[in-house]
Structure formats: structure tokens, C-alpha cells
Amino acid sequence: MELISVVVPVYNAGPYLKRCLDSLAAQTYPRWEAILVDDGSTDGSGQVCRGYAQRDERFQYARLPANRGPSAARNEGVGRAAGAFISFVDADDYVEPGLLEGLHRSLTESGADISACGADGIRLESGPVRTYSRQEAVCCLGRGAPFNHVPWGKLYRADLARACPFDERAFYSEDLLFLYEAVKRSNGVSCIPDVLYHYVCREGGQMQSGMSARKCTALAVQETVCRDAAAAFPQAEPHFRRLALETDRWLATLTVKLGAEDGEASAYLKLLRDDARRHFSWRALSLFASKKDAAAVLALCMGAPVFRGIAAAFLGLKRLGGG
């Protein structure tokens, strides 16, 4: 039986960590190792990880000297992985006992390079058991269905995962870039609808925090993916442009709702306006499931003052001045 390496980036995951690690310890697949990479935690998460490593030889503990972000932690874990296959689990999530067994069976029986399972806690359209060709899988990635843009809930052949290191300069949408590069290099993706992964939206996560320059690193990622897809997978390009526009809309909403002083907010909104204009197409806009979100994208393309008005109307936010 081939060894599976599970990489777990850990940063201040205290309230969730034991449930995550216990769910890994309960795996029915007989040969696995879990590489716990402490990304400079300050809340005692490192001690918890060390305890598991001391009690159970299947767990390994590594610590980065300072917080460098999940990309660096995952790269560290991949560099230490000894398995023929690699999977990722986030420290605040938890998994079913059959996660690794189900993903391994799906991958090996299909001959694909990547397998994916269903997940709850995040919007995801499941589908039947199926293997998608490389071209089909890239389109699925652009649509976000039946598998999503995150590395977890999937199993990769180790050589493929090593060929696609996470970009440590990106602090948002780095998952999309990793998945795009991995799927692009794969011979296909096998999918099973079984819900084997449980995503936990933790307090203080990306959705609850304000706008920042770190989040703007998503724009470069989206540009890279859209530019490459235009040349290599033109049928998928509108879907990636829709995703870029959705990112612009979401970041603009964060700017108005949660994050910035007025002058800083104006600078962010102008940056996001320019990015939205660069990615805009009527085809991409037609792919939005929500008419409200599509209207917000149009408003953002028109300019910061218009978007502020839309945000005030749609979200009940106080209208911000300036433009």
C-alpha cells in the first residue's frame, strides 16, 4: 500500500486543532503520514502539534521561525513529504475517516493525477462519480464545480504537487494559482460526490477581516490565470474572468464595509475599478448567478462613487464620500 502524505499548515488554530488531528488519526487508509507545519503560532498550537508527534509516529512536527503564510507552510510540508501521494488539510477543518481511502481509490482506479471529493461548509455543486480530461477539468475549475478552487479535499500524485509550488508572494487566491497549474499539468481529475471534508469558517478569517494590501495580491494571481487560460484554454477564459470580476467585487465590498479610512478606501476602489475594467466582458458578466452581484460589478466598472451608492443600497451601508 502506497504512502500518503497529508500536509497541515497550522497557525493559531487552537480551538479547532484537536478535532482536525483526531479526524486524521481515525483514517481507515492504513499508510499515511501527517506533516504538521507550525507557521509561527503564538497560541499554543505548536505544543498541541508536538504532543501528537510524540504520541503517534504517523505525525511529524515542523516549525517555521516566523509567520510566513499558508503558502510557505504548505511548501515546507511538501518538501518534507515522503509519500507517493500528497493531500492538504487545513488545521481548522476536519475530515471523515474515509477521506484518504476514498480519494486514493478514486485516483488509482481512474488513472487520473488528481482526485477530489465533496465538501460541506462551503458552496459547492456536487456531481456524479466521473473523471474529467485536462481540458474539461480546467473548465470545471473556472466554474468552481464540481470541485472548488482550494487545495484541500483532494489527492495529488506527489510529483505533480512538487512541480507546482505555492507562490509565497500571494496571500489571497494563491490556492487558485496552485490548482490551475496542477490541473493544467495533469492528465485529468477524478471526482466523487461523497462529502468527506468539512470546511469550518473560523472567526477572524478572511471573510471577517478588512481590506489590506495582502488581499490585493489576488489581482496578480487572477491576471496570470486569465492570461494563460486565454492562450491555452480559451473555452475556460470567460469563467476565469468571471472569477476575477467576482474577486474585484468582493474586495471592493470589503473596502466599503469593513476596512479602510476614506482616503485609503478611495485608492483601493480605484485599483479595483481598473482591474474590473481590464477583465470585463459581457460573456463573463452573464456567468454571474446573482443579478445583484453582476450589478455591483457594473457599478464598480463605472467608478468608486457609483459603487459606493450600490453598496449603500444593497448592503445597507453608510455612503462614503470622495471619489
mmCIF file of N, CA and C in Angstrom, residues 102-118 127-134 136-137 140 146-147 153-157 183 186-194:
data_model
loop_
_atom_site.group_PDB
_atom_site.id
_atom_site.type_symbol
_atom_site.label_atom_id
_atom_site.label_comp_id
_atom_site.label_asym_id
_atom_site.label_seq_id
_atom_site.Cartn_x
_atom_site.Cartn_y
_atom_site.Cartn_z
ATOM 1 N N GLY A 102 -11.019 6.958 0.222
ATOM 2 C CA GLY A 102 -11.885 7.275 -0.907
ATOM 3 C C GLY A 102 -11.155 8.000 -2.016
ATOM 4 N N LEU A 103 -10.337 8.974 -1.657
ATOM 5 C CA LEU A 103 -9.593 9.719 -2.665
ATOM 6 C C LEU A 103 -8.576 8.824 -3.370
ATOM 7 N N HIS A 104 -7.900 7.957 -2.608
ATOM 8 C CA HIS A 104 -6.901 7.074 -3.201
ATOM 9 C C HIS A 104 -7.557 6.086 -4.160
ATOM 10 N N ARG A 105 -8.675 5.523 -3.778
ATOM 11 C CA ARG A 105 -9.372 4.581 -4.658
ATOM 12 C C ARG A 105 -9.804 5.268 -5.945
ATOM 13 N N SER A 106 -10.371 6.473 -5.808
ATOM 14 C CA SER A 106 -10.830 7.205 -6.989
ATOM 15 C C SER A 106 -9.679 7.516 -7.936
ATOM 16 N N LEU A 107 -8.558 7.947 -7.382
ATOM 17 C CA LEU A 107 -7.406 8.320 -8.209
ATOM 18 C C LEU A 107 -6.812 7.103 -8.906
ATOM 19 N N THR A 108 -6.588 6.034 -8.168
ATOM 20 C CA THR A 108 -5.903 4.881 -8.750
ATOM 21 C C THR A 108 -6.796 4.126 -9.735
ATOM 22 N N GLU A 109 -8.073 4.012 -9.450
ATOM 23 C CA GLU A 109 -8.965 3.300 -10.361
ATOM 24 C C GLU A 109 -9.181 4.065 -11.658
ATOM 25 N N SER A 110 -9.160 5.393 -11.579
ATOM 26 C CA SER A 110 -9.394 6.210 -12.774
ATOM 27 C C SER A 110 -8.129 6.432 -13.594
ATOM 28 N N GLY A 111 -6.953 6.315 -12.962
ATOM 29 C CA GLY A 111 -5.699 6.636 -13.625
ATOM 30 C C GLY A 111 -5.432 8.122 -13.719
ATOM 31 N N ALA A 112 -6.231 8.940 -13.010
ATOM 32 C CA ALA A 112 -6.049 10.389 -13.022
ATOM 33 C C ALA A 112 -4.874 10.769 -12.126
ATOM 34 N N ASP A 113 -4.457 12.017 -12.231
ATOM 35 C CA ASP A 113 -3.380 12.533 -11.392
ATOM 36 C C ASP A 113 -3.889 13.246 -10.151
ATOM 37 N N ILE A 114 -5.176 13.611 -10.145
ATOM 38 C CA ILE A 114 -5.800 14.324 -9.026
ATOM 39 C C ILE A 114 -7.161 13.698 -8.786
ATOM 40 N N SER A 115 -7.534 13.544 -7.521
ATOM 41 C CA SER A 115 -8.906 13.159 -7.185
ATOM 42 C C SER A 115 -9.468 14.179 -6.213
ATOM 43 N N ALA A 116 -10.785 14.360 -6.268
ATOM 44 C CA ALA A 116 -11.462 15.357 -5.433
ATOM 45 C C ALA A 116 -12.739 14.755 -4.879
ATOM 46 N N CYS A 117 -13.108 15.208 -3.681
ATOM 47 C CA CYS A 117 -14.336 14.723 -3.040
ATOM 48 C C CYS A 117 -15.260 15.894 -2.756
ATOM 49 N N GLY A 118 -16.462 15.574 -2.305
ATOM 50 C CA GLY A 118 -17.404 16.593 -1.881
ATOM 51 C C GLY A 118 -16.991 17.194 -0.549
ATOM 52 N N GLY A 127 -21.528 16.369 -8.021
ATOM 53 C CA GLY A 127 -21.977 15.705 -9.240
ATOM 54 C C GLY A 127 -21.720 14.216 -9.136
ATOM 55 N N PRO A 128 -21.987 13.485 -10.187
ATOM 56 C CA PRO A 128 -21.770 12.039 -10.156
ATOM 57 C C PRO A 128 -20.294 11.694 -10.149
ATOM 58 N N VAL A 129 -20.003 10.422 -9.848
ATOM 59 C CA VAL A 129 -18.634 9.934 -9.966
ATOM 60 C C VAL A 129 -18.221 10.058 -11.432
ATOM 61 N N ARG A 130 -17.105 10.734 -11.657
ATOM 62 C CA ARG A 130 -16.694 10.967 -13.041
ATOM 63 C C ARG A 130 -15.225 11.365 -13.086
ATOM 64 N N THR A 131 -14.566 11.066 -14.198
ATOM 65 C CA THR A 131 -13.205 11.527 -14.436
ATOM 66 C C THR A 131 -13.222 12.523 -15.587
ATOM 67 N N TYR A 132 -12.629 13.686 -15.355
ATOM 68 C CA TYR A 132 -12.604 14.764 -16.334
ATOM 69 C C TYR A 132 -11.228 14.827 -16.997
ATOM 70 N N SER A 133 -11.222 15.020 -18.307
ATOM 71 C CA SER A 133 -9.964 15.230 -19.014
ATOM 72 C C SER A 133 -9.346 16.549 -18.570
ATOM 73 N N ARG A 134 -8.114 16.800 -18.982
ATOM 74 C CA ARG A 134 -7.444 18.049 -18.606
ATOM 75 C C ARG A 134 -8.266 19.260 -19.062
ATOM 76 N N GLU A 136 -11.474 19.478 -19.781
ATOM 77 C CA GLU A 136 -12.726 19.542 -19.025
ATOM 78 C C GLU A 136 -12.472 20.008 -17.604
ATOM 79 N N ALA A 137 -11.382 19.519 -17.007
ATOM 80 C CA ALA A 137 -11.098 19.854 -15.611
ATOM 81 C C ALA A 137 -10.766 21.328 -15.442
ATOM 82 N N CYS A 140 -13.991 23.051 -15.381
ATOM 83 C CA CYS A 140 -14.621 22.830 -14.072
ATOM 84 C C CYS A 140 -14.015 23.760 -13.026
ATOM 85 N N PRO A 146 -17.515 20.623 -10.505
ATOM 86 C CA PRO A 146 -17.911 20.072 -9.205
ATOM 87 C C PRO A 146 -16.806 20.089 -8.155
ATOM 88 N N PHE A 147 -15.649 20.666 -8.470
ATOM 89 C CA PHE A 147 -14.643 20.850 -7.417
ATOM 90 C C PHE A 147 -14.250 22.322 -7.376
ATOM 91 N N GLY A 153 -9.327 18.686 0.302
ATOM 92 C CA GLY A 153 -10.379 17.828 -0.232
ATOM 93 C C GLY A 153 -9.963 17.144 -1.522
ATOM 94 N N LYS A 154 -8.661 17.030 -1.736
ATOM 95 C CA LYS A 154 -8.139 16.460 -2.970
ATOM 96 C C LYS A 154 -6.886 15.638 -2.664
ATOM 97 N N LEU A 155 -6.532 14.782 -3.600
ATOM 98 C CA LEU A 155 -5.306 13.977 -3.511
ATOM 99 C C LEU A 155 -4.550 14.153 -4.814
ATOM 100 N N TYR A 156 -3.229 14.340 -4.701
ATOM 101 C CA TYR A 156 -2.383 14.611 -5.859
ATOM 102 C C TYR A 156 -1.252 13.591 -5.917
ATOM 103 N N ARG A 157 -0.890 13.208 -7.120
ATOM 104 C CA ARG A 157 0.357 12.461 -7.254
ATOM 105 C C ARG A 157 1.488 13.383 -6.802
ATOM 106 N N VAL A 183 -3.838 21.308 -12.364
ATOM 107 C CA VAL A 183 -4.782 20.735 -13.327
ATOM 108 C C VAL A 183 -4.226 20.848 -14.743
ATOM 109 N N SER A 186 -1.914 18.051 -15.331
ATOM 110 C CA SER A 186 -2.431 16.717 -15.023
ATOM 111 C C SER A 186 -2.950 16.028 -16.278
ATOM 112 N N ASN A 187 -3.218 14.725 -16.130
ATOM 113 C CA ASN A 187 -3.886 14.007 -17.210
ATOM 114 C C ASN A 187 -5.374 13.849 -16.931
ATOM 115 N N GLY A 188 -5.864 14.552 -15.910
ATOM 116 C CA GLY A 188 -7.285 14.507 -15.600
ATOM 117 C C GLY A 188 -7.541 14.527 -14.103
ATOM 118 N N VAL A 189 -8.810 14.736 -13.760
ATOM 119 C CA VAL A 189 -9.247 14.813 -12.366
ATOM 120 C C VAL A 189 -10.440 13.895 -12.182
ATOM 121 N N SER A 190 -10.366 13.015 -11.197
ATOM 122 C CA SER A 190 -11.494 12.145 -10.868
ATOM 123 C C SER A 190 -12.240 12.744 -9.680
ATOM 124 N N CYS A 191 -13.561 12.712 -9.739
ATOM 125 C CA CYS A 191 -14.391 13.327 -8.703
ATOM 126 C C CYS A 191 -15.375 12.318 -8.138
ATOM 127 N N ILE A 192 -15.512 12.327 -6.832
ATOM 128 C CA ILE A 192 -16.548 11.548 -6.165
ATOM 129 C C ILE A 192 -17.405 12.520 -5.356
ATOM 130 N N PRO A 193 -18.730 12.343 -5.336
ATOM 131 C CA PRO A 193 -19.599 13.294 -4.643
ATOM 132 C C PRO A 193 -19.620 13.131 -3.128
ATOM 133 N N ASP A 194 -19.056 12.052 -2.611
ATOM 134 C CA ASP A 194 -19.105 11.795 -1.170
ATOM 135 C C ASP A 194 -18.539 12.980 -0.396
#
